[in-house]
Amino acid sequence: MPFPERILLATDGSTSATLAGRRVAQLAADTGAEVHVLHVALVSTWTTPAPLGPAQRERILAEAHTVLAAAVLELEEAGVDVASGTVRTGRATEQILLRRGELEADLVVIGHRGQNALTRALLGNDAEQVVRHAPCAVLVVRDEEGRR
């Protein structure tokens, strides 16, 4: 069987996440892998200590669906048949690992750096945490700025 069979792309709309999506498109074309996309809207007590009102939560989820839709559209325009697109809320690392388990994905693809520097400082780098805890292969895609 070709590797990978099932890919989970974790996206946050950042430059490195966009590049990760392009790498997923290449992998899917080469292997015929099933592709799933996940975007996690960061809603945690670290970043939003006060409970969100319905309007705030709705706005955050609408923005999250916009990010997800853009990633799915880019993959589809590259010829990828996206099997699922999912929005979750919470800590990105936890949600990525949960979704990976639900799908039994054998590859997680994630950008090196996300959108939110403050969150990265408080909670750590999501890519690093996924690499440490995922029971499968993880491809971390750097943007041009991250290359040396």
PDB file of C-alpha atoms in Angstrom:
ATOM      1  CA  MET A   1       0.000   0.000   0.000  1.00  0.00           C
ATOM      2  CA  PRO A   2       1.245   3.504  -0.737  1.00  0.00           C
ATOM      3  CA  PHE A   3       2.160   5.827   2.085  1.00  0.00           C
ATOM      4  CA  PRO A   4       0.371   7.892   3.121  1.00  0.00           C
ATOM      5  CA  GLU A   5      -3.149   6.516   2.820  1.00  0.00           C
ATOM      6  CA  ARG A   6      -4.927   9.150   4.915  1.00  0.00           C
ATOM      7  CA  ILE A   7      -3.614  12.693   5.442  1.00  0.00           C
ATOM      8  CA  LEU A   8      -4.787  15.248   7.967  1.00  0.00           C
ATOM      9  CA  LEU A   9      -3.899  18.829   7.057  1.00  0.00           C
ATOM     10  CA  ALA A  10      -4.063  21.123  10.081  1.00  0.00           C
ATOM     11  CA  THR A  11      -4.408  24.706   8.887  1.00  0.00           C
ATOM     12  CA  ASP A  12      -4.666  28.110  10.506  1.00  0.00           C
ATOM     13  CA  GLY A  13      -4.518  30.268   7.396  1.00  0.00           C
ATOM     14  CA  SER A  14      -0.893  31.278   7.936  1.00  0.00           C
ATOM     15  CA  THR A  15       1.735  31.373   5.195  1.00  0.00           C
ATOM     16  CA  SER A  16       3.313  28.126   6.357  1.00  0.00           C
ATOM     17  CA  ALA A  17      -0.128  26.474   6.533  1.00  0.00           C
ATOM     18  CA  THR A  18      -0.787  27.519   2.930  1.00  0.00           C
ATOM     19  CA  LEU A  19       2.532  25.967   1.911  1.00  0.00           C
ATOM     20  CA  ALA A  20       1.603  22.843   3.895  1.00  0.00           C
ATOM     21  CA  GLY A  21      -1.613  22.643   1.861  1.00  0.00           C
ATOM     22  CA  ARG A  22       0.397  22.766  -1.357  1.00  0.00           C
ATOM     23  CA  ARG A  23       2.596  19.937  -0.099  1.00  0.00           C
ATOM     24  CA  VAL A  24      -0.521  17.906   0.733  1.00  0.00           C
ATOM     25  CA  ALA A  25      -1.790  18.455  -2.813  1.00  0.00           C
ATOM     26  CA  GLN A  26       1.496  17.072  -4.172  1.00  0.00           C
ATOM     27  CA  LEU A  27       1.393  14.075  -1.843  1.00  0.00           C
ATOM     28  CA  ALA A  28      -2.238  13.319  -2.675  1.00  0.00           C
ATOM     29  CA  ALA A  29      -1.503  13.497  -6.396  1.00  0.00           C
ATOM     30  CA  ASP A  30       1.480  11.154  -5.999  1.00  0.00           C
ATOM     31  CA  THR A  31      -0.144   8.615  -3.681  1.00  0.00           C
ATOM     32  CA  GLY A  32      -3.913   8.913  -4.083  1.00  0.00           C
ATOM     33  CA  ALA A  33      -4.192   9.510  -0.334  1.00  0.00           C
ATOM     34  CA  GLU A  34      -7.474  10.529   1.247  1.00  0.00           C
ATOM     35  CA  VAL A  35      -7.240  14.133   2.476  1.00  0.00           C
ATOM     36  CA  HIS A  36      -8.946  15.688   5.497  1.00  0.00           C
ATOM     37  CA  VAL A  37      -8.614  19.306   6.600  1.00  0.00           C
ATOM     38  CA  LEU A  38      -8.903  20.680  10.135  1.00  0.00           C
ATOM     39  CA  HIS A  39      -8.957  24.223  11.441  1.00  0.00           C
ATOM     40  CA  VAL A  40      -8.997  24.858  15.178  1.00  0.00           C
ATOM     41  CA  ALA A  41     -10.460  28.135  16.378  1.00  0.00           C
ATOM     42  CA  LEU A  42      -8.489  29.018  19.464  1.00  0.00           C
ATOM     43  CA  VAL A  43     -10.960  29.370  22.279  1.00  0.00           C
ATOM     44  CA  SER A  44      -9.332  28.502  25.579  1.00  0.00           C
ATOM     45  CA  THR A  45      -9.097  29.950  29.063  1.00  0.00           C
ATOM     46  CA  TRP A  46      -5.536  31.054  28.266  1.00  0.00           C
ATOM     47  CA  THR A  47      -6.596  33.272  25.403  1.00  0.00           C
ATOM     48  CA  THR A  48     -10.174  34.126  26.351  1.00  0.00           C
ATOM     49  CA  PRO A  49     -10.465  33.941  30.146  1.00  0.00           C
ATOM     50  CA  ALA A  50     -14.011  35.339  30.211  1.00  0.00           C
ATOM     51  CA  PRO A  51     -16.786  33.161  28.812  1.00  0.00           C
ATOM     52  CA  LEU A  52     -17.706  34.085  25.260  1.00  0.00           C
ATOM     53  CA  GLY A  53     -21.115  35.473  24.536  1.00  0.00           C
ATOM     54  CA  PRO A  54     -23.152  33.938  21.725  1.00  0.00           C
ATOM     55  CA  ALA A  55     -22.280  36.755  19.302  1.00  0.00           C
ATOM     56  CA  GLN A  56     -18.539  36.454  19.991  1.00  0.00           C
ATOM     57  CA  ARG A  57     -18.599  32.689  19.625  1.00  0.00           C
ATOM     58  CA  GLU A  58     -20.567  32.974  16.390  1.00  0.00           C
ATOM     59  CA  ARG A  59     -18.040  35.491  15.006  1.00  0.00           C
ATOM     60  CA  ILE A  60     -15.073  33.270  15.930  1.00  0.00           C
ATOM     61  CA  LEU A  61     -16.709  30.234  14.340  1.00  0.00           C
ATOM     62  CA  ALA A  62     -17.595  32.203  11.191  1.00  0.00           C
ATOM     63  CA  GLU A  63     -13.954  33.278  10.865  1.00  0.00           C
ATOM     64  CA  ALA A  64     -12.850  29.685  11.442  1.00  0.00           C
ATOM     65  CA  HIS A  65     -15.145  28.396   8.690  1.00  0.00           C
ATOM     66  CA  THR A  66     -13.714  31.045   6.348  1.00  0.00           C
ATOM     67  CA  VAL A  67     -10.162  29.833   7.037  1.00  0.00           C
ATOM     68  CA  LEU A  68     -11.215  26.212   6.526  1.00  0.00           C
ATOM     69  CA  ALA A  69     -13.092  26.993   3.302  1.00  0.00           C
ATOM     70  CA  ALA A  70     -10.054  28.788   1.848  1.00  0.00           C
ATOM     71  CA  ALA A  71      -7.801  25.802   2.565  1.00  0.00           C
ATOM     72  CA  VAL A  72     -10.310  23.335   1.111  1.00  0.00           C
ATOM     73  CA  LEU A  73     -10.802  25.499  -1.987  1.00  0.00           C
ATOM     74  CA  GLU A  74      -7.058  25.718  -2.619  1.00  0.00           C
ATOM     75  CA  LEU A  75      -6.770  21.928  -2.400  1.00  0.00           C
ATOM     76  CA  GLU A  76      -9.754  21.391  -4.682  1.00  0.00           C
ATOM     77  CA  GLU A  77      -8.330  23.847  -7.222  1.00  0.00           C
ATOM     78  CA  ALA A  78      -5.157  21.737  -7.169  1.00  0.00           C
ATOM     79  CA  GLY A  79      -7.250  18.687  -8.076  1.00  0.00           C
ATOM     80  CA  VAL A  80      -7.566  17.165  -4.595  1.00  0.00           C
ATOM     81  CA  ASP A  81     -10.852  15.531  -3.628  1.00  0.00           C
ATOM     82  CA  VAL A  82     -11.126  16.626   0.023  1.00  0.00           C
ATOM     83  CA  ALA A  83     -12.842  13.907   2.059  1.00  0.00           C
ATOM     84  CA  SER A  84     -13.751  16.176   4.984  1.00  0.00           C
ATOM     85  CA  GLY A  85     -13.297  19.649   6.382  1.00  0.00           C
ATOM     86  CA  THR A  86     -13.732  20.200  10.097  1.00  0.00           C
ATOM     87  CA  VAL A  87     -13.739  23.187  12.446  1.00  0.00           C
ATOM     88  CA  ARG A  88     -13.066  22.601  16.123  1.00  0.00           C
ATOM     89  CA  THR A  89     -12.532  24.905  19.080  1.00  0.00           C
ATOM     90  CA  GLY A  90      -9.976  24.581  21.857  1.00  0.00           C
ATOM     91  CA  ARG A  91      -6.239  24.043  21.985  1.00  0.00           C
ATOM     92  CA  ALA A  92      -4.924  23.244  18.549  1.00  0.00           C
ATOM     93  CA  THR A  93      -2.555  20.459  19.577  1.00  0.00           C
ATOM     94  CA  GLU A  94      -5.261  18.572  21.466  1.00  0.00           C
ATOM     95  CA  GLN A  95      -7.804  18.921  18.673  1.00  0.00           C
ATOM     96  CA  ILE A  96      -5.320  17.926  15.958  1.00  0.00           C
ATOM     97  CA  LEU A  97      -4.390  14.778  17.856  1.00  0.00           C
ATOM     98  CA  LEU A  98      -8.040  13.937  18.557  1.00  0.00           C
ATOM     99  CA  ARG A  99      -9.007  14.343  14.901  1.00  0.00           C
ATOM    100  CA  ARG A 100      -5.971  12.328  13.800  1.00  0.00           C
ATOM    101  CA  GLY A 101      -7.154   9.489  16.021  1.00  0.00           C
ATOM    102  CA  GLU A 102     -10.747   9.658  14.764  1.00  0.00           C
ATOM    103  CA  LEU A 103      -9.539   9.433  11.175  1.00  0.00           C
ATOM    104  CA  GLU A 104      -6.690   7.039  11.871  1.00  0.00           C
ATOM    105  CA  ALA A 105      -4.582   9.323   9.683  1.00  0.00           C
ATOM    106  CA  ASP A 106      -1.104   8.019   8.997  1.00  0.00           C
ATOM    107  CA  LEU A 107       0.276  11.482   8.229  1.00  0.00           C
ATOM    108  CA  VAL A 108      -0.365  14.875   9.789  1.00  0.00           C
ATOM    109  CA  VAL A 109       0.803  17.909   7.820  1.00  0.00           C
ATOM    110  CA  ILE A 110       1.136  21.220   9.628  1.00  0.00           C
ATOM    111  CA  GLY A 111       2.817  24.559   9.063  1.00  0.00           C
ATOM    112  CA  HIS A 112       5.843  25.435  11.140  1.00  0.00           C
ATOM    113  CA  ARG A 113       4.505  28.687  12.500  1.00  0.00           C
ATOM    114  CA  GLY A 114       0.958  29.731  13.134  1.00  0.00           C
ATOM    115  CA  GLN A 115      -0.775  33.076  13.082  1.00  0.00           C
ATOM    116  CA  ASN A 116      -0.657  33.956  16.757  1.00  0.00           C
ATOM    117  CA  ALA A 117       2.734  34.801  18.346  1.00  0.00           C
ATOM    118  CA  LEU A 118       1.220  35.505  21.785  1.00  0.00           C
ATOM    119  CA  THR A 119      -0.469  32.121  21.899  1.00  0.00           C
ATOM    120  CA  ARG A 120       2.756  30.455  20.765  1.00  0.00           C
ATOM    121  CA  ALA A 121       4.587  32.155  23.652  1.00  0.00           C
ATOM    122  CA  LEU A 122       1.949  31.103  26.206  1.00  0.00           C
ATOM    123  CA  LEU A 123       1.129  27.584  25.045  1.00  0.00           C
ATOM    124  CA  GLY A 124       4.102  26.561  22.916  1.00  0.00           C
ATOM    125  CA  ASN A 125       4.441  25.769  19.243  1.00  0.00           C
ATOM    126  CA  ASP A 126       1.640  23.517  17.994  1.00  0.00           C
ATOM    127  CA  ALA A 127       3.822  21.866  15.366  1.00  0.00           C
ATOM    128  CA  GLU A 128       6.385  20.883  17.983  1.00  0.00           C
ATOM    129  CA  GLN A 129       3.705  19.449  20.276  1.00  0.00           C
ATOM    130  CA  VAL A 130       2.083  17.479  17.460  1.00  0.00           C
ATOM    131  CA  VAL A 131       5.469  16.019  16.486  1.00  0.00           C
ATOM    132  CA  ARG A 132       6.085  14.993  20.098  1.00  0.00           C
ATOM    133  CA  HIS A 133       2.713  13.367  20.715  1.00  0.00           C
ATOM    134  CA  ALA A 134       1.357  12.065  17.402  1.00  0.00           C
ATOM    135  CA  PRO A 135       1.566   8.280  16.982  1.00  0.00           C
ATOM    136  CA  CYS A 136       2.095   8.714  13.237  1.00  0.00           C
ATOM    137  CA  ALA A 137       4.360  10.571  10.851  1.00  0.00           C
ATOM    138  CA  VAL A 138       4.188  14.371  10.964  1.00  0.00           C
ATOM    139  CA  LEU A 139       5.351  16.635   8.151  1.00  0.00           C
ATOM    140  CA  VAL A 140       6.162  20.155   9.329  1.00  0.00           C
ATOM    141  CA  VAL A 141       6.313  22.632   6.447  1.00  0.00           C
ATOM    142  CA  ARG A 142       8.372  25.785   6.865  1.00  0.00           C
ATOM    143  CA  ASP A 143       7.729  29.000   5.043  1.00  0.00           C
ATOM    144  CA  GLU A 144      10.559  30.729   3.181  1.00  0.00           C
ATOM    145  CA  GLU A 145      11.294  32.941   6.185  1.00  0.00           C
ATOM    146  CA  GLY A 146      11.843  29.886   8.362  1.00  0.00           C
ATOM    147  CA  ARG A 147      14.439  28.331   6.039  1.00  0.00           C
ATOM    148  CA  ARG A 148      18.138  28.849   6.685  1.00  0.00           C
TER     149      ARG A 148
END
